[in-house]
CSV table of C-alpha atoms in Angstrom, one decimal:
chain,number,residue,atom,x,y,z
A,1,MET,CA,50.1,128.0,158.2
A,2,ASP,CA,50.7,130.7,155.6
A,3,LEU,CA,47.9,133.3,155.3
A,4,ILE,CA,48.7,136.3,153.1
A,5,PRO,CA,47.0,139.5,152.2
A,6,PHE,CA,45.2,139.9,148.8
A,7,ARG,CA,43.1,142.5,147.0
A,8,ALA,CA,39.5,141.5,147.7
A,9,THR,CA,36.7,142.0,145.2
A,10,ARG,CA,33.5,143.2,146.8
A,11,PHE,CA,30.0,144.3,145.9
A,12,VAL,CA,29.5,148.0,145.5
A,13,GLN,CA,26.6,149.0,147.8
A,14,ASP,CA,25.7,152.1,145.8
A,15,VAL,CA,24.9,149.8,142.9
A,16,VAL,CA,23.4,146.7,144.5
A,17,GLY,CA,21.6,148.3,147.4
A,18,ASP,CA,21.1,146.2,150.5
A,19,LEU,CA,24.3,144.0,150.8
A,20,ALA,CA,22.3,141.4,152.7
A,21,SER,CA,20.4,140.6,149.5
A,22,VAL,CA,23.6,139.7,147.6
A,23,THR,CA,24.9,137.3,150.2
A,24,ALA,CA,24.1,133.6,150.7
A,25,LEU,CA,24.8,130.7,153.0
A,26,PRO,CA,27.8,128.6,151.9
A,27,GLU,CA,27.5,126.3,148.9
A,28,GLU,CA,27.6,123.2,151.1
A,29,HIS,CA,25.2,124.6,153.8
A,30,PRO,CA,22.2,122.3,154.3
A,31,LYS,CA,19.5,124.9,154.1
A,32,ASP,CA,18.0,125.0,150.6
A,33,GLY,CA,21.3,124.4,149.0
A,34,GLY,CA,22.7,127.6,150.5
A,35,ARG,CA,20.0,129.9,149.0
A,36,PRO,CA,18.9,132.8,151.2
A,37,ALA,CA,15.4,132.8,152.6
A,38,GLY,CA,14.9,136.6,152.3
A,39,PRO,CA,14.7,138.9,149.3
A,40,VAL,CA,17.2,137.9,146.7
A,41,SER,CA,18.9,140.5,144.5
A,42,PRO,CA,19.6,139.9,140.8
A,43,TYR,CA,23.2,140.4,141.9
A,44,ASN,CA,23.2,137.6,144.5
A,45,VAL,CA,26.5,135.9,144.7
A,46,ARG,CA,24.8,132.5,144.1
A,47,GLN,CA,24.6,133.6,140.5
A,48,ILE,CA,28.3,133.0,140.1
A,49,ILE,CA,28.8,130.3,142.8
A,50,GLN,CA,26.0,128.0,141.7
A,51,PRO,CA,24.0,129.6,138.9
A,52,ASP,CA,20.6,128.4,137.8
A,53,ALA,CA,20.8,127.7,134.1
A,54,ASP,CA,18.6,126.2,131.4
A,55,THR,CA,21.2,123.5,130.8
A,56,SER,CA,22.3,120.7,133.0
A,57,ALA,CA,25.8,120.8,131.5
A,58,GLU,CA,28.3,121.8,134.2
A,59,ALA,CA,30.7,123.4,131.8
A,60,ALA,CA,28.0,125.6,130.4
A,61,ARG,CA,26.9,126.7,133.9
A,62,ASN,CA,30.5,127.5,134.8
A,63,ALA,CA,31.1,129.5,131.6
A,64,GLY,CA,27.9,131.5,132.4
A,65,ALA,CA,29.1,132.2,135.8
A,66,ARG,CA,32.4,133.6,134.4
A,67,VAL,CA,30.5,135.8,132.0
A,68,THR,CA,28.4,137.1,134.9
A,69,LEU,CA,31.4,137.8,137.1
A,70,ARG,CA,33.2,139.7,134.3
A,71,ARG,CA,30.1,141.7,133.4
A,72,TRP,CA,29.6,142.7,137.0
A,73,LEU,CA,33.2,143.8,137.2
A,74,SER,CA,32.9,145.9,134.0
A,75,GLU,CA,29.6,147.4,135.1
A,76,GLY,CA,30.9,148.4,138.5
A,77,VAL,CA,28.6,146.0,140.4
A,78,LEU,CA,31.8,144.5,141.8
A,79,ALA,CA,35.0,146.4,142.5
A,80,THR,CA,38.4,145.4,143.8
A,81,ASP,CA,40.2,147.0,146.7
A,82,ALA,CA,43.2,149.1,145.7
A,83,GLU,CA,45.7,147.4,148.0
A,84,PRO,CA,46.3,144.0,149.5
A,85,ALA,CA,44.8,143.4,152.9
A,86,LEU,CA,43.7,140.8,155.4
A,87,TYR,CA,40.1,141.1,156.5
A,88,VAL,CA,38.5,140.8,159.9
A,89,TYR,CA,35.1,139.2,159.6
A,90,ASP,CA,32.7,138.6,162.5
A,91,GLN,CA,29.1,137.5,163.1
A,92,THR,CA,27.0,138.7,166.1
A,93,GLU,CA,23.7,137.4,167.4
A,94,ALA,CA,21.7,139.5,169.9
A,95,GLY,CA,24.7,141.7,170.4
A,96,THR,CA,27.1,138.8,171.2
A,97,VAL,CA,30.0,137.9,168.9
A,98,ILE,CA,29.6,134.3,167.9
A,99,GLN,CA,32.4,134.2,165.4
A,100,ARG,CA,35.4,136.3,164.5
A,101,GLY,CA,38.4,135.6,162.4
A,102,LEU,CA,40.7,136.6,159.5
A,103,ILE,CA,39.9,136.2,155.8
A,104,GLY,CA,43.0,135.9,153.6
A,105,ALA,CA,44.7,133.7,151.0
A,106,LEU,CA,45.8,130.5,152.6
A,107,LYS,CA,48.7,128.5,151.2
A,108,VAL,CA,47.6,125.2,149.7
A,109,SER,CA,49.6,122.0,149.9
A,110,ASP,CA,49.2,118.2,149.6
A,111,ASP,CA,51.7,117.8,152.4
A,112,PRO,CA,49.9,116.8,155.7
A,113,SER,CA,52.6,118.8,157.6
A,114,SER,CA,51.7,122.0,155.8
A,115,GLY,CA,49.5,123.2,158.6
A,116,VAL,CA,46.1,122.6,156.9
A,117,LEU,CA,44.3,119.5,158.1
A,118,PRO,CA,41.2,118.0,156.5
A,119,HIS,CA,39.1,116.2,159.1
A,120,GLU,CA,36.4,114.5,157.1
A,121,GLU,CA,36.1,112.2,154.1
A,122,HIS,CA,34.7,113.7,150.9
A,123,PHE,CA,33.3,112.5,147.6
A,124,ALA,CA,36.1,112.6,145.0
A,125,ALA,CA,33.4,112.8,142.2
A,126,SER,CA,32.5,116.3,143.5
A,127,ILE,CA,36.0,117.8,143.0
A,128,PRO,CA,36.2,118.3,139.2
A,129,ASP,CA,33.2,120.5,139.0
A,130,ARG,CA,34.3,122.7,141.9
A,131,ALA,CA,37.8,123.0,140.4
A,132,ASP,CA,36.3,123.8,136.9
A,133,SER,CA,34.0,126.5,138.4
A,134,MET,CA,37.0,128.3,139.9
A,135,ARG,CA,39.2,127.7,136.9
A,136,THR,CA,36.7,129.0,134.5
A,137,ALA,CA,35.9,132.1,136.6
A,138,SER,CA,39.5,132.6,137.6
A,139,ALA,CA,38.2,133.3,141.1
A,140,ASN,CA,37.6,131.9,144.5
A,141,MET,CA,34.0,132.8,145.1
A,142,GLU,CA,33.6,131.9,148.8
A,143,PRO,CA,36.1,131.1,151.6
A,144,ILE,CA,36.6,127.8,153.2
A,145,PHE,CA,36.2,127.9,156.9
A,146,CYS,CA,39.1,126.8,159.1
A,147,VAL,CA,39.7,126.8,162.9
A,148,TYR,CA,43.0,126.7,164.8
A,149,GLN,CA,44.2,126.8,168.4
A,150,GLY,CA,45.8,130.2,168.8
A,151,GLY,CA,45.5,132.8,171.5
A,152,GLY,CA,48.5,134.7,170.2
A,153,ALA,CA,49.3,137.9,168.3
A,154,ALA,CA,47.0,137.2,165.4
A,155,SER,CA,44.0,136.8,167.7
A,156,GLU,CA,44.9,139.9,169.6
A,157,LEU,CA,45.2,142.0,166.4
A,158,VAL,CA,41.8,140.7,165.2
A,159,ASP,CA,40.1,141.8,168.4
A,160,GLU,CA,42.0,145.2,168.4
A,161,VAL,CA,40.8,146.0,164.9
A,162,ALA,CA,37.2,144.9,165.5
A,163,ASP,CA,36.9,146.7,168.9
A,164,GLY,CA,38.8,149.8,167.9
A,165,ARG,CA,37.8,150.6,164.3
A,166,ARG,CA,34.6,151.4,162.5
A,167,PRO,CA,33.6,148.5,160.2
A,168,MET,CA,33.6,149.1,156.5
A,169,VAL,CA,30.6,146.7,156.2
A,170,ARG,CA,27.8,146.1,158.6
A,171,VAL,CA,24.9,144.0,157.4
A,172,THR,CA,22.0,142.1,159.2
A,173,THR,CA,20.8,139.1,157.3
A,174,GLU,CA,17.4,137.4,157.3
A,175,ASP,CA,18.4,135.1,160.1
A,176,GLY,CA,18.9,138.0,162.5
A,177,ARG,CA,22.7,137.8,162.5
A,178,THR,CA,24.8,140.9,161.9
A,179,HIS,CA,28.0,140.5,159.8
A,180,ARG,CA,30.8,143.0,159.9
A,181,LEU,CA,34.0,143.5,157.9
A,182,TRP,CA,37.2,145.4,158.6
A,183,ARG,CA,40.4,145.7,156.5
A,184,ILE,CA,44.0,145.4,157.7
A,185,THR,CA,46.4,147.0,155.3
A,186,GLU,CA,49.4,147.7,157.6
A,187,GLU,CA,52.4,145.7,156.6
A,188,SER,CA,53.6,145.5,160.3
A,189,ALA,CA,50.3,143.8,161.2
A,190,HIS,CA,50.6,141.4,158.3
A,191,ALA,CA,54.1,140.5,159.5
A,192,ALA,CA,53.0,139.9,163.1
A,193,ILE,CA,50.1,137.8,162.0
A,194,ALA,CA,52.3,135.7,159.7
A,195,ALA,CA,54.8,135.1,162.5
A,196,ASP,CA,52.1,134.0,164.9
A,197,LEU,CA,50.5,131.6,162.4
A,198,ARG,CA,53.7,130.1,161.0
A,199,ASP,CA,53.9,127.2,163.5
A,200,ARG,CA,50.2,126.6,163.9
A,201,ALA,CA,47.9,124.1,162.2
A,202,ALA,CA,44.4,124.8,161.0
A,203,LEU,CA,41.5,122.3,160.8
A,204,ILE,CA,39.2,122.6,157.8
A,205,ALA,CA,35.7,123.0,159.4
A,206,ASP,CA,33.7,123.5,156.2
A,207,GLY,CA,34.8,123.4,152.6
A,208,HIS,CA,36.7,120.0,152.2
A,209,HIS,CA,35.6,119.7,148.5
A,210,ARG,CA,36.7,123.3,147.8
A,211,TYR,CA,40.1,122.7,149.5
A,212,ALA,CA,40.5,119.6,147.4
A,213,ALA,CA,39.7,121.7,144.3
A,214,TYR,CA,42.3,124.3,145.5
A,215,GLN,CA,44.8,121.4,145.6
A,216,ARG,CA,43.9,120.3,142.0
A,217,LEU,CA,44.2,123.9,140.7
A,218,ARG,CA,47.6,124.4,142.4
A,219,ALA,CA,48.9,121.3,140.6
A,220,GLU,CA,47.6,122.6,137.3
A,221,HIS,CA,49.1,126.0,137.7
A,222,ALA,CA,52.5,125.1,139.1
A,223,GLU,CA,54.2,128.2,137.6
A,224,ASP,CA,51.5,130.7,138.8
A,225,GLU,CA,51.9,131.3,142.5
A,226,ALA,CA,48.4,133.0,142.8
A,227,TRP,CA,46.9,129.5,142.4
A,228,HIS,CA,49.0,128.1,145.2
A,229,TYR,CA,46.6,130.0,147.6
A,230,GLY,CA,42.9,129.7,148.2
A,231,LEU,CA,40.4,132.0,149.9
A,232,ALA,CA,39.8,131.1,153.6
A,233,LEU,CA,38.4,132.3,156.9
A,234,LEU,CA,40.6,131.4,159.8
A,235,VAL,CA,39.0,131.4,163.3
A,236,ASP,CA,40.8,131.0,166.6
A,237,SER,CA,38.8,128.2,168.3
A,238,ALA,CA,40.4,129.0,171.7
A,239,VAL,CA,38.7,132.4,171.6
A,240,TYR,CA,35.6,131.7,169.5
A,241,PRO,CA,34.9,128.0,169.8
A,242,PRO,CA,32.7,126.6,167.0
A,243,ARG,CA,29.5,124.8,167.6
A,244,LEU,CA,29.4,121.2,166.3
A,245,ARG,CA,26.1,119.7,165.2
A,246,ALA,CA,25.3,116.2,164.1
A,247,ILE,CA,24.3,115.1,160.6
A,248,HIS,CA,21.7,112.3,160.7
A,249,ARG,CA,21.2,109.4,158.4
A,250,VAL,CA,18.0,108.1,156.7
A,251,LEU,CA,18.1,104.6,155.1
A,252,PRO,CA,15.0,104.5,152.9
A,253,GLY,CA,15.4,100.9,151.9
A,254,LEU,CA,15.8,99.5,155.4
A,255,PRO,CA,12.5,98.4,157.1
A,256,PHE,CA,12.4,99.7,160.6
A,257,PRO,CA,11.4,96.4,162.3
A,258,GLU,CA,14.3,94.7,160.6
A,259,ALA,CA,16.7,97.4,161.7
A,260,VAL,CA,15.6,97.0,165.3
A,261,GLU,CA,15.9,93.2,165.4
A,262,ARG,CA,19.3,93.1,163.7
A,263,ALA,CA,20.7,95.8,166.0
A,264,LYS,CA,19.9,93.6,169.0
A,265,SER,CA,22.6,91.2,167.8
A,266,VAL,CA,25.4,93.6,168.7
A,267,CYS,CA,23.9,96.2,171.1
A,268,ARG,CA,21.3,96.9,173.8
A,269,VAL,CA,18.1,98.3,172.2
A,270,GLN,CA,15.5,100.1,174.4
A,271,GLU,CA,12.3,101.7,173.3
A,272,THR,CA,12.0,105.4,174.3
A,273,PRO,CA,8.9,107.6,174.8
A,274,ARG,CA,6.7,107.9,171.7
A,275,GLU,CA,6.9,111.7,171.8
A,276,PHE,CA,9.9,112.6,169.7
A,277,GLU,CA,11.1,115.5,171.8
A,278,SER,CA,11.2,113.3,174.8
A,279,ALA,CA,13.1,110.6,172.8
A,280,LEU,CA,15.6,113.2,171.8
A,281,ARG,CA,16.2,114.2,175.4
A,282,VAL,CA,16.8,110.5,176.3
A,283,LEU,CA,19.6,110.5,173.6
A,284,GLU,CA,21.0,113.8,174.8
A,285,SER,CA,21.2,112.4,178.3
A,286,THR,CA,23.6,109.7,177.2
A,287,THR,CA,26.5,112.2,176.6
A,288,GLY,CA,29.6,110.8,178.1
A,289,ASP,CA,28.2,107.2,178.3
A,290,GLY,CA,29.8,105.7,175.3
A,291,ILE,CA,28.3,105.2,171.9
A,292,SER,CA,24.6,105.9,171.5
A,293,PHE,CA,22.1,106.3,168.7
A,294,LEU,CA,18.4,106.9,168.3
A,295,ILE,CA,16.7,104.9,165.5
A,296,SER,CA,13.2,105.7,164.4
A,297,ASP,CA,10.6,105.2,161.7
A,298,GLY,CA,8.9,108.5,162.6
A,299,ASP,CA,6.4,106.8,165.0
A,300,ARG,CA,8.5,104.6,167.3
A,301,HIS,CA,12.0,105.4,168.6
A,302,PHE,CA,14.6,103.1,170.1
A,303,LEU,CA,17.9,103.9,171.9
A,304,MET,CA,20.9,101.8,170.9
A,305,GLN,CA,23.7,101.5,173.4
A,306,ASP,CA,26.5,99.2,174.7
A,307,VAL,CA,27.7,98.1,171.3
A,308,ASP,CA,29.7,94.8,171.4
A,309,ARG,CA,33.4,95.7,171.4
A,310,LEU,CA,34.2,92.5,169.5
A,311,ALA,CA,31.8,93.5,166.8
A,312,ILE,CA,33.5,96.9,166.7
A,313,GLU,CA,37.0,95.3,166.4
A,314,ARG,CA,35.8,92.9,163.7
A,315,ALA,CA,34.1,95.6,161.6
A,316,MET,CA,36.9,98.2,162.0
A,317,SER,CA,40.0,96.0,161.9
A,318,GLY,CA,41.3,98.0,158.9
A,319,ALA,CA,40.1,101.4,160.0
A,320,THR,CA,42.7,103.9,161.3
A,321,PRO,CA,43.3,105.7,163.6
A,322,ARG,CA,42.1,103.8,166.7
A,323,GLU,CA,40.2,106.9,167.8
A,324,TRP,CA,37.5,105.9,165.2
A,325,ARG,CA,36.5,103.1,167.6
A,326,ASN,CA,34.9,105.7,169.9
A,327,LEU,CA,33.3,107.8,167.3
A,328,ASP,CA,29.5,107.5,166.9
A,329,SER,CA,29.5,108.1,163.1
A,330,ALA,CA,32.3,105.6,162.5
A,331,ILE,CA,30.6,102.9,164.5
A,332,LEU,CA,27.3,103.6,162.8
A,333,HIS,CA,28.9,103.1,159.3
A,334,HIS,CA,31.3,100.2,159.9
A,335,VAL,CA,29.3,98.2,162.4
A,336,PHE,CA,25.6,98.9,161.7
A,337,ILE,CA,25.2,100.2,158.1
A,338,GLU,CA,27.9,97.9,156.5
A,339,LEU,CA,27.9,94.9,158.8
A,340,VAL,CA,24.6,94.5,160.7
A,341,TRP,CA,22.3,96.1,158.2
A,342,ASP,CA,24.3,95.3,155.1
A,343,HIS,CA,23.3,98.7,153.6
A,344,SER,CA,26.6,100.0,152.4
A,345,GLY,CA,25.6,101.7,149.2
A,346,GLU,CA,26.1,105.5,149.5
A,347,SER,CA,23.3,106.2,147.1
A,348,ASP,CA,20.9,104.5,149.5
A,349,ILE,CA,21.8,106.8,152.4
A,350,ALA,CA,20.4,110.3,152.9
A,351,TYR,CA,22.3,112.8,155.0
A,352,VAL,CA,19.9,115.1,156.9
A,353,HIS,CA,20.9,118.0,159.2
A,354,GLY,CA,17.6,118.2,161.2
A,355,ALA,CA,16.6,115.4,163.6
A,356,ARG,CA,12.9,116.0,163.1
A,357,GLU,CA,13.4,116.2,159.3
A,358,ALA,CA,15.2,112.9,159.4
A,359,VAL,CA,12.5,111.0,161.2
A,360,ASP,CA,9.8,112.6,159.0
A,361,GLN,CA,11.7,111.5,155.9
A,362,ALA,CA,11.9,107.9,157.3
A,363,ARG,CA,8.2,107.9,157.8
A,364,ARG,CA,7.5,109.0,154.3
A,365,ASN,CA,9.8,106.4,152.8
A,366,ASN,CA,9.0,103.5,155.1
A,367,GLY,CA,12.6,103.4,156.1
A,368,THR,CA,14.8,103.9,159.1
A,369,ALA,CA,16.3,107.2,160.5
A,370,VAL,CA,19.4,107.2,162.7
A,371,VAL,CA,19.7,110.3,164.9
A,372,LEU,CA,23.2,111.0,166.1
A,373,ARG,CA,24.6,113.2,168.9
A,374,PRO,CA,26.9,116.1,168.0
A,375,PRO,CA,30.6,114.9,167.9
A,376,ASP,CA,33.1,116.3,170.4
A,377,PHE,CA,35.4,118.9,168.8
A,378,SER,CA,38.4,117.5,170.7
A,379,ASP,CA,37.8,114.0,169.3
A,380,VAL,CA,37.5,115.3,165.7
A,381,ARG,CA,40.7,117.4,166.1
A,382,ALA,CA,42.6,114.4,167.6
A,383,ILE,CA,41.7,112.2,164.6
A,384,ALA,CA,42.8,114.9,162.2
A,385,MET,CA,46.1,115.4,164.0
A,386,ALA,CA,46.7,111.7,163.9
A,387,GLY,CA,46.3,111.8,160.1
A,388,GLY,CA,42.8,110.3,160.0
A,389,ARG,CA,39.4,111.6,158.8
A,390,VAL,CA,36.0,111.0,160.2
A,391,PRO,CA,33.3,109.5,157.9
A,392,TYR,CA,31.6,111.6,155.3
A,393,LYS,CA,29.0,114.0,156.7
A,394,SER,CA,29.9,113.4,160.3
A,395,THR,CA,30.2,117.0,161.4
A,396,SER,CA,28.5,120.3,160.8
A,397,PHE,CA,30.3,123.4,162.1
A,398,ASP,CA,28.4,126.5,163.0
A,399,PRO,CA,28.3,129.4,162.5
A,400,LYS,CA,29.5,129.3,158.9
A,401,PRO,CA,30.8,132.4,157.1
A,402,ARG,CA,28.3,134.1,154.9
A,403,SER,CA,29.3,134.1,151.2
A,404,GLY,CA,29.3,137.3,149.2
A,405,PHE,CA,31.2,139.7,151.4
A,406,VAL,CA,34.7,138.9,149.9
A,407,LEU,CA,35.7,137.3,146.6
A,408,ARG,CA,39.2,136.6,145.3
A,409,VAL,CA,39.6,137.2,141.6
A,410,LEU,CA,42.7,135.8,139.9
A,411,GLY,CA,44.1,136.1,136.4
A,412,GLU,CA,43.5,139.2,134.4
A,413,PRO,CA,43.5,142.6,136.3
A,414,PRO,CA,40.1,143.6,137.7
A,415,THR,CA,38.2,146.1,135.7
A,416,GLU,CA,37.4,148.4,138.6
A,417,GLU,CA,39.4,149.4,141.7
A,418,ARG,CA,38.0,150.9,144.8
A,419,SER,CA,39.4,152.8,147.7
A,420,ASP,CA,36.3,153.2,149.9
A,421,GLY,CA,35.8,151.7,153.3
């Protein structure tokens, strides 16, 4: 990996007031499209990441975001740090650090051996607008989130800075989490971090579409090295392991009785308690027992287990790598959604982060919900290291970095510089 310092653009607290009000959950976060639940400032970063506009034209929205960004720079709402730095960012919950890592500019490449590994499929149709948004604004508005196996000098420096220096930003957001930010400007520290990361690989935890947009912009700006890098948060998973959560499926056009009967042709199907929380506990108890799903119409719930291995081989004969054959989300898509239920149209599948929300949605639509268990991080990493990717919306990494603390502006020189913090 190659993570380099940059001059971050940040909100000026004396102008915007409470910094929590200008931050937001990431663009791809499930909760309300990333919009914060608490009081929202007119300067909220969402105004330039995903602005509301009176037009549905993406180009017009992106142009409006650029105008807003440049106006905020000229008015001193945003200002740019005077010297290049790497930034330590962490989140705490009830006084415990739940995430800590480095924000910097990450080298972008199409080469799988470059040290940055996507782990999940994405929709190619989503890439052009994300690229146009960054191209039009000449900025990376929020970092992608990457994890790596470290335990070396970079991790030690991160903890030394966080434990030994006063943070330049300390903010508690509406979810009760406290976010802190420190700046590392020493060239000796930059060199030590670079040397430690050089032979390590990072897994993209969140931001696959944004990384693909980085790749597109790098190709477009071959002569401008600034576009060969993208804003990223890098977290050592050996020190601060991420939490993986499942993303569930709802198939509105699949009648539940039909789903149950067809499933019996390739697996064991057993009804669970009618109380949903009890049904969930039954699913959770199957951890380590092979492939398991819970299907529901909101009123009745069935556990699916012991999937026929011949059906798996038949459905996944062209799928690589072989680790897919033990992955719940891959079995669900290849064996059940495509083969058994013949329900392969992506537009007919809803991806829902909450299990209760999924079964409620199935009830409202007279359809079928499939509740999955969280994937195992080691399995996901092994697939990525083997050059594969898990199916779209198979993983949700938590905690995600909050957007709005650090932006990376490219192109013309920033209007304002700052030296505070």
